[in-house]
PDB file of C-alpha atoms in Angstrom:
ATOM      1  CA  MET R   1      75.360 -43.253 -32.921  1.00  0.00           C
ATOM      2  CA  THR R   2      73.794 -46.472 -31.912  1.00  0.00           C
ATOM      3  CA  ASP R   3      70.276 -47.173 -32.899  1.00  0.00           C
ATOM      4  CA  PRO R   4      67.506 -46.201 -30.944  1.00  0.00           C
ATOM      5  CA  ILE R   5      65.581 -48.051 -28.708  1.00  0.00           C
ATOM      6  CA  PRO R   6      61.666 -47.577 -28.265  1.00  0.00           C
ATOM      7  CA  PRO R   7      59.899 -47.874 -25.009  1.00  0.00           C
ATOM      8  CA  ARG R   8      58.213 -50.976 -24.246  1.00  0.00           C
ATOM      9  CA  ARG R   9      54.875 -49.031 -23.360  1.00  0.00           C
ATOM     10  CA  VAL R  10      53.416 -45.585 -23.529  1.00  0.00           C
ATOM     11  CA  PHE R  11      50.539 -46.119 -21.261  1.00  0.00           C
ATOM     12  CA  HIS R  12      51.044 -46.195 -17.265  1.00  0.00           C
ATOM     13  CA  PRO R  13      50.885 -49.588 -15.776  1.00  0.00           C
ATOM     14  CA  ALA R  14      47.070 -50.139 -14.472  1.00  0.00           C
ATOM     15  CA  ARG R  15      49.180 -50.487 -10.627  1.00  0.00           C
ATOM     16  CA  GLU R  16      50.337 -46.895 -11.362  1.00  0.00           C
ATOM     17  CA  GLU R  17      47.060 -45.722 -12.444  1.00  0.00           C
ATOM     18  CA  ALA R  18      45.339 -47.333  -9.496  1.00  0.00           C
ATOM     19  CA  ALA R  19      47.505 -45.465  -6.991  1.00  0.00           C
ATOM     20  CA  THR R  20      46.898 -42.209  -8.742  1.00  0.00           C
ATOM     21  CA  ALA R  21      43.321 -42.698  -8.779  1.00  0.00           C
ATOM     22  CA  ALA R  22      43.206 -43.118  -5.160  1.00  0.00           C
ATOM     23  CA  GLN R  23      44.828 -39.630  -4.573  1.00  0.00           C
ATOM     24  CA  ALA R  24      41.669 -37.647  -6.190  1.00  0.00           C
ATOM     25  CA  ALA R  25      40.687 -35.145  -3.910  1.00  0.00           C
ATOM     26  CA  GLU R  26      36.956 -35.610  -2.635  1.00  0.00           C
ATOM     27  CA  SER R  27      34.102 -34.454  -4.049  1.00  0.00           C
ATOM     28  CA  PRO R  28      30.725 -35.163  -4.748  1.00  0.00           C
ATOM     29  CA  GLN R  29      31.528 -36.792  -8.069  1.00  0.00           C
ATOM     30  CA  THR R  30      35.145 -38.407  -6.729  1.00  0.00           C
ATOM     31  CA  VAL R  31      33.410 -40.161  -3.890  1.00  0.00           C
ATOM     32  CA  ASN R  32      30.389 -41.588  -6.189  1.00  0.00           C
ATOM     33  CA  PRO R  33      30.582 -45.185  -7.021  1.00  0.00           C
ATOM     34  CA  ALA R  34      30.197 -44.071 -10.874  1.00  0.00           C
ATOM     35  CA  TYR R  35      33.706 -42.556 -10.261  1.00  0.00           C
ATOM     36  CA  THR R  36      35.607 -45.775  -9.048  1.00  0.00           C
ATOM     37  CA  LEU R  37      37.828 -47.154 -11.922  1.00  0.00           C
ATOM     38  CA  ALA R  38      35.894 -50.206 -12.949  1.00  0.00           C
ATOM     39  CA  PHE R  39      38.904 -52.785 -12.044  1.00  0.00           C
ATOM     40  CA  GLN R  40      38.673 -51.677  -8.402  1.00  0.00           C
ATOM     41  CA  ASP R  41      35.023 -51.397  -7.941  1.00  0.00           C
ATOM     42  CA  MET R  42      33.875 -54.778  -6.459  1.00  0.00           C
ATOM     43  CA  ASP R  43      29.978 -53.633  -6.685  1.00  0.00           C
ATOM     44  CA  PHE R  44      30.892 -53.538 -10.302  1.00  0.00           C
ATOM     45  CA  LEU R  45      32.621 -56.520 -10.877  1.00  0.00           C
ATOM     46  CA  LEU R  46      29.963 -58.753  -8.601  1.00  0.00           C
ATOM     47  CA  ARG R  47      27.012 -57.686 -10.603  1.00  0.00           C
ATOM     48  CA  GLU R  48      24.899 -60.320 -12.403  1.00  0.00           C
ATOM     49  CA  ASP R  49      25.648 -59.253 -15.871  1.00  0.00           C
ATOM     50  CA  LEU R  50      29.289 -59.458 -15.307  1.00  0.00           C
ATOM     51  CA  ARG R  51      29.150 -63.274 -14.885  1.00  0.00           C
ATOM     52  CA  PRO R  52      30.994 -63.569 -18.276  1.00  0.00           C
ATOM     53  CA  VAL R  53      33.654 -61.555 -16.905  1.00  0.00           C
ATOM     54  CA  ARG R  54      34.104 -63.223 -13.739  1.00  0.00           C
ATOM     55  CA  PHE R  55      34.649 -66.499 -15.673  1.00  0.00           C
ATOM     56  CA  GLN R  56      37.291 -65.208 -17.981  1.00  0.00           C
ATOM     57  CA  LEU R  57      39.086 -64.288 -14.908  1.00  0.00           C
ATOM     58  CA  GLU R  58      38.554 -67.394 -13.166  1.00  0.00           C
ATOM     59  CA  LEU R  59      39.703 -69.150 -16.148  1.00  0.00           C
ATOM     60  CA  LEU R  60      42.779 -66.545 -16.631  1.00  0.00           C
ATOM     61  CA  LYS R  61      43.990 -66.500 -12.934  1.00  0.00           C
ATOM     62  CA  PRO R  62      45.347 -69.871 -12.459  1.00  0.00           C
ATOM     63  CA  GLU R  63      46.410 -70.193 -16.093  1.00  0.00           C
ATOM     64  CA  LEU R  64      48.854 -67.197 -15.937  1.00  0.00           C
ATOM     65  CA  LEU R  65      50.261 -68.373 -12.650  1.00  0.00           C
ATOM     66  CA  LEU R  66      50.702 -72.357 -14.087  1.00  0.00           C
ATOM     67  CA  GLU R  67      52.205 -71.117 -16.922  1.00  0.00           C
ATOM     68  CA  GLN R  68      54.349 -68.566 -15.051  1.00  0.00           C
ATOM     69  CA  ALA R  69      55.570 -71.687 -12.619  1.00  0.00           C
ATOM     70  CA  ASN R  70      56.572 -73.831 -15.798  1.00  0.00           C
ATOM     71  CA  ILE R  71      53.901 -76.240 -15.365  1.00  0.00           C
ATOM     72  CA  ALA R  72      53.139 -78.188 -18.511  1.00  0.00           C
ATOM     73  CA  THR R  73      51.466 -81.454 -17.484  1.00  0.00           C
ATOM     74  CA  THR R  74      49.573 -82.727 -14.157  1.00  0.00           C
ATOM     75  CA  PHE R  75      48.234 -86.141 -12.687  1.00  0.00           C
ATOM     76  CA  VAL R  76      45.055 -85.391 -10.897  1.00  0.00           C
ATOM     77  CA  PHE R  77      43.798 -87.345  -8.070  1.00  0.00           C
ATOM     78  CA  TYR R  78      40.051 -87.434  -7.352  1.00  0.00           C
ATOM     79  CA  GLY R  79      38.749 -88.869  -4.493  1.00  0.00           C
ATOM     80  CA  SER R  80      36.544 -88.780  -1.308  1.00  0.00           C
ATOM     81  CA  ALA R  81      37.113 -85.785   1.372  1.00  0.00           C
ATOM     82  CA  ARG R  82      35.851 -88.229   4.122  1.00  0.00           C
ATOM     83  CA  ILE R  83      38.380 -91.221   4.120  1.00  0.00           C
ATOM     84  CA  PRO R  84      40.465 -91.337   7.023  1.00  0.00           C
ATOM     85  CA  GLU R  85      44.109 -91.379   7.100  1.00  0.00           C
ATOM     86  CA  PRO R  86      45.040 -95.010   8.633  1.00  0.00           C
ATOM     87  CA  SER R  87      46.080 -93.475  11.837  1.00  0.00           C
ATOM     88  CA  LYS R  88      42.970 -91.895  12.348  1.00  0.00           C
ATOM     89  CA  ALA R  89      40.477 -94.422  11.352  1.00  0.00           C
ATOM     90  CA  ASP R  90      40.032 -95.965  14.781  1.00  0.00           C
ATOM     91  CA  ALA R  91      38.831 -92.736  16.196  1.00  0.00           C
ATOM     92  CA  LEU R  92      35.837 -92.628  13.791  1.00  0.00           C
ATOM     93  CA  ILE R  93      34.968 -95.951  14.935  1.00  0.00           C
ATOM     94  CA  GLU R  94      34.947 -94.908  18.806  1.00  0.00           C
ATOM     95  CA  ALA R  95      33.011 -91.866  18.376  1.00  0.00           C
ATOM     96  CA  ALA R  96      30.328 -93.739  16.746  1.00  0.00           C
ATOM     97  CA  ALA R  97      27.077 -93.470  18.747  1.00  0.00           C
ATOM     98  CA  THR R  98      24.706 -95.399  16.895  1.00  0.00           C
ATOM     99  CA  ASP R  99      25.220 -98.956  14.934  1.00  0.00           C
ATOM    100  CA  HIS R 100      24.897 -97.294  11.691  1.00  0.00           C
ATOM    101  CA  GLN R 101      27.466 -94.684  12.743  1.00  0.00           C
ATOM    102  CA  ARG R 102      29.690 -97.861  13.447  1.00  0.00           C
ATOM    103  CA  LEU R 103      28.984 -99.434  10.200  1.00  0.00           C
ATOM    104  CA  VAL R 104      29.674 -96.270   8.230  1.00  0.00           C
ATOM    105  CA  ALA R 105      33.066 -95.816  10.172  1.00  0.00           C
ATOM    106  CA  GLU R 106      34.125 -99.413   9.653  1.00  0.00           C
ATOM    107  CA  ARG R 107      33.410 -99.138   5.933  1.00  0.00           C
ATOM    108  CA  LEU R 108      35.748 -95.548   5.866  1.00  0.00           C
ATOM    109  CA  LYS R 109      38.379 -97.756   7.886  1.00  0.00           C
ATOM    110  CA  ALA R 110      38.275-100.319   5.578  1.00  0.00           C
ATOM    111  CA  LYS R 111      38.980 -97.782   2.708  1.00  0.00           C
ATOM    112  CA  SER R 112      41.753 -95.691   4.688  1.00  0.00           C
ATOM    113  CA  LYS R 113      44.186 -97.816   2.663  1.00  0.00           C
ATOM    114  CA  TYR R 114      43.649 -95.983  -0.204  1.00  0.00           C
ATOM    115  CA  TYR R 115      45.001 -92.903   1.565  1.00  0.00           C
ATOM    116  CA  ASP R 116      48.456 -94.748   1.827  1.00  0.00           C
ATOM    117  CA  GLU R 117      48.203 -95.700  -1.767  1.00  0.00           C
ATOM    118  CA  ALA R 118      47.339 -92.075  -3.036  1.00  0.00           C
ATOM    119  CA  ARG R 119      50.467 -90.544  -1.098  1.00  0.00           C
ATOM    120  CA  GLU R 120      52.632 -93.522  -2.852  1.00  0.00           C
ATOM    121  CA  LEU R 121      51.398 -92.885  -6.296  1.00  0.00           C
ATOM    122  CA  ALA R 122      51.758 -89.130  -6.007  1.00  0.00           C
ATOM    123  CA  ARG R 123      55.336 -89.729  -4.705  1.00  0.00           C
ATOM    124  CA  ARG R 124      56.160 -91.635  -7.843  1.00  0.00           C
ATOM    125  CA  VAL R 125      54.759 -89.079  -9.802  1.00  0.00           C
ATOM    126  CA  SER R 126      56.852 -86.747  -8.162  1.00  0.00           C
ATOM    127  CA  ARG R 127      60.044 -88.159  -9.012  1.00  0.00           C
ATOM    128  CA  ILE R 128      59.360 -87.450 -12.798  1.00  0.00           C
ATOM    129  CA  LYS R 129      62.080 -84.966 -14.114  1.00  0.00           C
ATOM    130  CA  PRO R 130      61.589 -81.616 -16.196  1.00  0.00           C
ATOM    131  CA  ASP R 131      61.879 -81.681 -19.862  1.00  0.00           C
ATOM    132  CA  PRO R 132      64.788 -80.572 -21.871  1.00  0.00           C
ATOM    133  CA  GLU R 133      62.955 -77.162 -21.926  1.00  0.00           C
ATOM    134  CA  GLY R 134      62.587 -77.055 -17.876  1.00  0.00           C
ATOM    135  CA  ARG R 135      58.956 -77.567 -18.340  1.00  0.00           C
ATOM    136  CA  ARG R 136      57.677 -79.404 -15.339  1.00  0.00           C
ATOM    137  CA  GLN R 137      55.985 -82.951 -16.173  1.00  0.00           C
ATOM    138  CA  PHE R 138      52.970 -84.606 -14.078  1.00  0.00           C
ATOM    139  CA  VAL R 139      52.887 -82.121 -11.160  1.00  0.00           C
ATOM    140  CA  VAL R 140      50.399 -83.504  -8.942  1.00  0.00           C
ATOM    141  CA  CYS R 141      47.000 -81.809  -8.510  1.00  0.00           C
ATOM    142  CA  SER R 142      44.173 -82.432  -6.293  1.00  0.00           C
ATOM    143  CA  GLY R 143      41.379 -80.832  -5.069  1.00  0.00           C
ATOM    144  CA  GLY R 144      43.172 -78.963  -2.313  1.00  0.00           C
ATOM    145  CA  GLY R 145      40.942 -80.575   0.595  1.00  0.00           C
ATOM    146  CA  PRO R 146      41.679 -83.101   2.906  1.00  0.00           C
ATOM    147  CA  SER R 147      41.378 -86.886   2.632  1.00  0.00           C
ATOM    148  CA  ILE R 148      42.296 -88.680  -0.633  1.00  0.00           C
ATOM    149  CA  MET R 149      43.309 -85.014  -1.955  1.00  0.00           C
ATOM    150  CA  GLU R 150      45.638 -84.438   1.416  1.00  0.00           C
ATOM    151  CA  ALA R 151      47.071 -87.546   0.841  1.00  0.00           C
ATOM    152  CA  ALA R 152      48.351 -86.685  -2.968  1.00  0.00           C
ATOM    153  CA  ASN R 153      49.688 -83.214  -2.037  1.00  0.00           C
ATOM    154  CA  ARG R 154      51.306 -84.778   0.891  1.00  0.00           C
ATOM    155  CA  GLY R 155      52.908 -87.495  -1.359  1.00  0.00           C
ATOM    156  CA  ALA R 156      54.454 -84.742  -3.372  1.00  0.00           C
ATOM    157  CA  CYS R 157      55.495 -82.906  -0.224  1.00  0.00           C
ATOM    158  CA  ASP R 158      57.266 -86.203   0.556  1.00  0.00           C
ATOM    159  CA  GLU R 159      59.678 -85.809  -2.203  1.00  0.00           C
ATOM    160  CA  GLY R 160      60.391 -82.258  -1.660  1.00  0.00           C
ATOM    161  CA  GLN R 161      58.296 -81.309  -4.745  1.00  0.00           C
ATOM    162  CA  GLU R 162      55.567 -78.709  -5.181  1.00  0.00           C
ATOM    163  CA  SER R 163      51.974 -79.540  -5.925  1.00  0.00           C
ATOM    164  CA  ILE R 164      48.753 -77.937  -6.971  1.00  0.00           C
ATOM    165  CA  GLY R 165      45.287 -77.646  -4.756  1.00  0.00           C
ATOM    166  CA  LEU R 166      42.254 -76.292  -6.454  1.00  0.00           C
ATOM    167  CA  ASN R 167      39.796 -75.721  -3.966  1.00  0.00           C
ATOM    168  CA  ILE R 168      36.194 -74.379  -3.987  1.00  0.00           C
ATOM    169  CA  VAL R 169      33.967 -71.791  -2.452  1.00  0.00           C
ATOM    170  CA  LEU R 170      31.535 -73.866  -0.222  1.00  0.00           C
ATOM    171  CA  PRO R 171      28.784 -73.140   2.370  1.00  0.00           C
ATOM    172  CA  HIS R 172      30.778 -75.279   4.730  1.00  0.00           C
ATOM    173  CA  GLU R 173      34.240 -73.636   4.459  1.00  0.00           C
ATOM    174  CA  GLN R 174      37.074 -75.968   3.037  1.00  0.00           C
ATOM    175  CA  MET R 175      40.519 -75.303   3.925  1.00  0.00           C
ATOM    176  CA  PRO R 176      43.475 -76.077   1.906  1.00  0.00           C
ATOM    177  CA  ASN R 177      45.534 -79.025   3.134  1.00  0.00           C
ATOM    178  CA  GLU R 178      48.794 -78.206   4.765  1.00  0.00           C
ATOM    179  CA  TYR R 179      50.658 -79.822   1.926  1.00  0.00           C
ATOM    180  CA  VAL R 180      49.507 -77.717  -1.119  1.00  0.00           C
ATOM    181  CA  THR R 181      52.264 -75.377  -2.250  1.00  0.00           C
ATOM    182  CA  PRO R 182      51.156 -71.928  -1.246  1.00  0.00           C
ATOM    183  CA  ASP R 183      52.095 -70.411  -4.726  1.00  0.00           C
ATOM    184  CA  LEU R 184      49.991 -73.449  -6.447  1.00  0.00           C
ATOM    185  CA  SER R 185      46.784 -73.102  -4.032  1.00  0.00           C
ATOM    186  CA  PHE R 186      43.736 -71.711  -6.091  1.00  0.00           C
ATOM    187  CA  ARG R 187      40.036 -70.856  -5.108  1.00  0.00           C
ATOM    188  CA  PHE R 188      36.955 -70.947  -7.320  1.00  0.00           C
ATOM    189  CA  HIS R 189      33.825 -69.899  -7.120  1.00  0.00           C
ATOM    190  CA  TYR R 190      32.461 -71.966 -10.087  1.00  0.00           C
ATOM    191  CA  PHE R 191      32.652 -75.500 -10.373  1.00  0.00           C
ATOM    192  CA  ALA R 192      32.660 -75.409 -14.041  1.00  0.00           C
ATOM    193  CA  LEU R 193      35.899 -73.268 -14.491  1.00  0.00           C
ATOM    194  CA  ARG R 194      37.677 -75.536 -11.595  1.00  0.00           C
ATOM    195  CA  LYS R 195      36.968 -78.608 -13.612  1.00  0.00           C
ATOM    196  CA  MET R 196      38.350 -77.105 -16.464  1.00  0.00           C
ATOM    197  CA  HIS R 197      41.634 -76.815 -14.743  1.00  0.00           C
ATOM    198  CA  PHE R 198      41.506 -80.144 -13.383  1.00  0.00           C
ATOM    199  CA  LEU R 199      41.805 -81.141 -17.003  1.00  0.00           C
ATOM    200  CA  LEU R 200      43.727 -78.751 -19.129  1.00  0.00           C
ATOM    201  CA  ARG R 201      47.061 -79.930 -18.305  1.00  0.00           C
ATOM    202  CA  ALA R 202      46.160 -83.868 -16.995  1.00  0.00           C
ATOM    203  CA  ARG R 203      48.067 -86.462 -18.642  1.00  0.00           C
ATOM    204  CA  ALA R 204      46.966 -89.033 -16.163  1.00  0.00           C
ATOM    205  CA  VAL R 205      43.981 -89.334 -13.824  1.00  0.00           C
ATOM    206  CA  ALA R 206      43.698 -91.429 -10.524  1.00  0.00           C
ATOM    207  CA  VAL R 207      40.061 -92.057  -9.380  1.00  0.00           C
ATOM    208  CA  PHE R 208      39.760 -92.938  -5.596  1.00  0.00           C
ATOM    209  CA  PRO R 209      36.416 -94.097  -4.270  1.00  0.00           C
ATOM    210  CA  GLY R 210      34.286 -91.053  -3.388  1.00  0.00           C
ATOM    211  CA  GLY R 211      30.931 -89.335  -3.385  1.00  0.00           C
ATOM    212  CA  PHE R 212      28.647 -86.930  -5.592  1.00  0.00           C
ATOM    213  CA  GLY R 213      32.053 -84.565  -6.300  1.00  0.00           C
ATOM    214  CA  THR R 214      34.281 -87.592  -7.283  1.00  0.00           C
ATOM    215  CA  PHE R 215      31.420 -88.813  -9.420  1.00  0.00           C
ATOM    216  CA  ASP R 216      30.889 -85.425 -10.989  1.00  0.00           C
ATOM    217  CA  GLU R 217      34.632 -84.997 -11.822  1.00  0.00           C
ATOM    218  CA  ALA R 218      35.003 -88.676 -12.947  1.00  0.00           C
ATOM    219  CA  PHE R 219      32.142 -89.059 -15.163  1.00  0.00           C
ATOM    220  CA  GLU R 220      32.833 -85.543 -16.907  1.00  0.00           C
ATOM    221  CA  LEU R 221      36.250 -86.725 -17.906  1.00  0.00           C
ATOM    222  CA  LEU R 222      34.722 -90.604 -18.784  1.00  0.00           C
ATOM    223  CA  THR R 223      32.206 -88.293 -21.039  1.00  0.00           C
ATOM    224  CA  LEU R 224      34.856 -85.746 -22.540  1.00  0.00           C
ATOM    225  CA  VAL R 225      37.243 -88.889 -23.678  1.00  0.00           C
ATOM    226  CA  GLN R 226      33.948 -90.991 -24.694  1.00  0.00           C
ATOM    227  CA  THR R 227      32.821 -88.202 -27.251  1.00  0.00           C
ATOM    228  CA  GLY R 228      36.165 -87.107 -28.292  1.00  0.00           C
ATOM    229  CA  LYS R 229      36.377 -83.393 -26.850  1.00  0.00           C
ATOM    230  CA  VAL R 230      39.533 -84.715 -24.882  1.00  0.00           C
ATOM    231  CA  ARG R 231      42.429 -86.855 -26.132  1.00  0.00           C
ATOM    232  CA  ARG R 232      42.799 -90.466 -24.379  1.00  0.00           C
ATOM    233  CA  MET R 233      44.728 -90.426 -21.293  1.00  0.00           C
ATOM    234  CA  PRO R 234      45.142 -93.190 -18.613  1.00  0.00           C
ATOM    235  CA  ILE R 235      42.444 -93.318 -16.369  1.00  0.00           C
ATOM    236  CA  MET R 236      42.712 -95.311 -12.977  1.00  0.00           C
ATOM    237  CA  PHE R 237      39.885 -96.208 -10.856  1.00  0.00           C
ATOM    238  CA  PHE R 238      41.081 -97.511  -7.320  1.00  0.00           C
ATOM    239  CA  GLY R 239      39.047-100.179  -5.779  1.00  0.00           C
ATOM    240  CA  ARG R 240      36.727-102.635  -7.780  1.00  0.00           C
ATOM    241  CA  ASP R 241      34.700-103.753  -5.110  1.00  0.00           C
ATOM    242  CA  TYR R 242      33.897 -99.971  -4.071  1.00  0.00           C
ATOM    243  CA  TRP R 243      32.745 -99.148  -7.707  1.00  0.00           C
ATOM    244  CA  GLY R 244      31.377-102.472  -8.492  1.00  0.00           C
ATOM    245  CA  ARG R 245      29.427-101.838  -5.755  1.00  0.00           C
ATOM    246  CA  VAL R 246      28.120 -98.132  -6.317  1.00  0.00           C
ATOM    247  CA  VAL R 247      28.015 -98.484 -10.012  1.00  0.00           C
ATOM    248  CA  ASN R 248      26.846-101.102 -12.172  1.00  0.00           C
ATOM    249  CA  PHE R 249      29.274-100.447 -14.925  1.00  0.00           C
ATOM    250  CA  GLN R 250      27.970-104.026 -17.113  1.00  0.00           C
ATOM    251  CA  ALA R 251      24.403-102.974 -16.607  1.00  0.00           C
ATOM    252  CA  LEU R 252      25.120 -99.751 -18.741  1.00  0.00           C
ATOM    253  CA  VAL R 253      26.517-101.845 -21.445  1.00  0.00           C
ATOM    254  CA  ASP R 254      23.604-104.378 -21.300  1.00  0.00           C
ATOM    255  CA  GLU R 255      21.034-101.624 -21.101  1.00  0.00           C
ATOM    256  CA  GLY R 256      22.817-100.256 -24.679  1.00  0.00           C
ATOM    257  CA  VAL R 257      23.380 -97.002 -23.146  1.00  0.00           C
ATOM    258  CA  ILE R 258      27.252 -96.939 -23.578  1.00  0.00           C
ATOM    259  CA  ALA R 259      29.502 -99.391 -25.881  1.00  0.00           C
ATOM    260  CA  ALA R 260      31.113-102.633 -24.597  1.00  0.00           C
ATOM    261  CA  ALA R 261      34.476-100.549 -25.710  1.00  0.00           C
ATOM    262  CA  ASP R 262      33.970 -97.766 -23.531  1.00  0.00           C
ATOM    263  CA  LEU R 263      34.790 -99.962 -20.365  1.00  0.00           C
ATOM    264  CA  ASP R 264      38.153 -99.738 -22.256  1.00  0.00           C
ATOM    265  CA  LEU R 265      38.453 -95.807 -21.244  1.00  0.00           C
ATOM    266  CA  PHE R 266      39.720 -96.703 -17.587  1.00  0.00           C
ATOM    267  CA  THR R 267      41.080 -99.431 -15.660  1.00  0.00           C
ATOM    268  CA  PHE R 268      40.737-101.023 -12.316  1.00  0.00           C
ATOM    269  CA  CYS R 269      43.772-100.804 -10.162  1.00  0.00           C
ATOM    270  CA  GLU R 270      44.026-101.203  -6.059  1.00  0.00           C
ATOM    271  CA  THR R 271      47.775-100.311  -5.597  1.00  0.00           C
ATOM    272  CA  ALA R 272      49.855 -97.282  -6.526  1.00  0.00           C
ATOM    273  CA  ASP R 273      52.368 -99.884  -8.399  1.00  0.00           C
ATOM    274  CA  GLU R 274      49.225-100.986 -10.405  1.00  0.00           C
ATOM    275  CA  ALA R 275      48.392 -97.455 -11.589  1.00  0.00           C
ATOM    276  CA  TRP R 276      51.870 -96.332 -12.383  1.00  0.00           C
ATOM    277  CA  ASP R 277      52.512 -99.606 -14.532  1.00  0.00           C
ATOM    278  CA  CYS R 278      49.406 -98.673 -16.348  1.00  0.00           C
ATOM    279  CA  VAL R 279      50.850 -95.179 -16.826  1.00  0.00           C
ATOM    280  CA  CYS R 280      54.333 -96.320 -17.767  1.00  0.00           C
ATOM    281  CA  ASN R 281      53.142 -98.972 -20.500  1.00  0.00           C
ATOM    282  CA  TYR R 282      50.560 -96.507 -21.739  1.00  0.00           C
ATOM    283  CA  TYR R 283      53.096 -93.865 -22.544  1.00  0.00           C
ATOM    284  CA  SER R 284      56.171 -96.003 -23.334  1.00  0.00           C
ATOM    285  CA  GLY R 285      57.038 -95.719 -27.037  1.00  0.00           C
ATOM    286  CA  THR R 286      55.310 -92.364 -27.306  1.00  0.00           C
ATOM    287  CA  GLU R 287      56.966 -89.053 -27.425  1.00  0.00           C
ATOM    288  CA  GLU R 288      55.873 -88.788 -23.733  1.00  0.00           C
ATOM    289  CA  ASP R 289      57.531 -91.774 -22.722  1.00  0.00           C
ATOM    290  CA  LEU R 290      58.316 -91.546 -19.224  1.00  0.00           C
ATOM    291  CA  GLY R 291      61.213 -93.594 -18.988  1.00  0.00           C
ATOM    292  CA  CYS R 292      60.016 -95.729 -16.196  1.00  0.00           C
TER     293      CYS R 292
END
């Protein structure tokens, strides 16, 4: 006689319970919203005092799916949603109706080279092999939108590799770019949870020219590293001229609001080659040696 094997569970799965609940006969009690199963009651889940639960769900869903996809670490790309692909840059200039619009379009065209650099860097990153346990390393992760984000996901796609897109619900709808892997395309309501998922698996971050969103993401990362809340990692700012124009980093040191050593938390670079060398040098000789 073989030893008995106990069942894995004694409660019915929630999916079965939900199906059973849907078969309930109609009565004044069963049609009342109070009778609806809590996890099927959208009015209940969207109550103001259920925000902590929604926070937990928004943290948990991507985490479970990324773990299920065997993704151990990511290479994160931050950058503008407005910098055009080089082949489309002239169209912006032609569409300009005023001198100011033309000037802006010309400046965006000058930065369009970073689309190609982001795409090339993503290609390099996507060639990293899984570790001996089969865990996927340095999976490309972007905000999932257009421009620099698209270039990152596109570079991974060029190599036949999957990539992550972390979209956000905005008043002006932003669709995921076509190169994001559908199974790894996530949508967030809370900026805070989206930014947390950018960094939970990040082991390197490339920051391209961008606006408020890029500043928000990049400077939060610098603050977390500066304060020791996040371990140091390669952080590359693309475009020394751009960043030197919009942020006077040395003035922050001169004013005494950051230390001179804080400027060592990141590196300026111009090309995918420079950024990749920075990453390889950082991890050379460590447990995370990439074998570049």
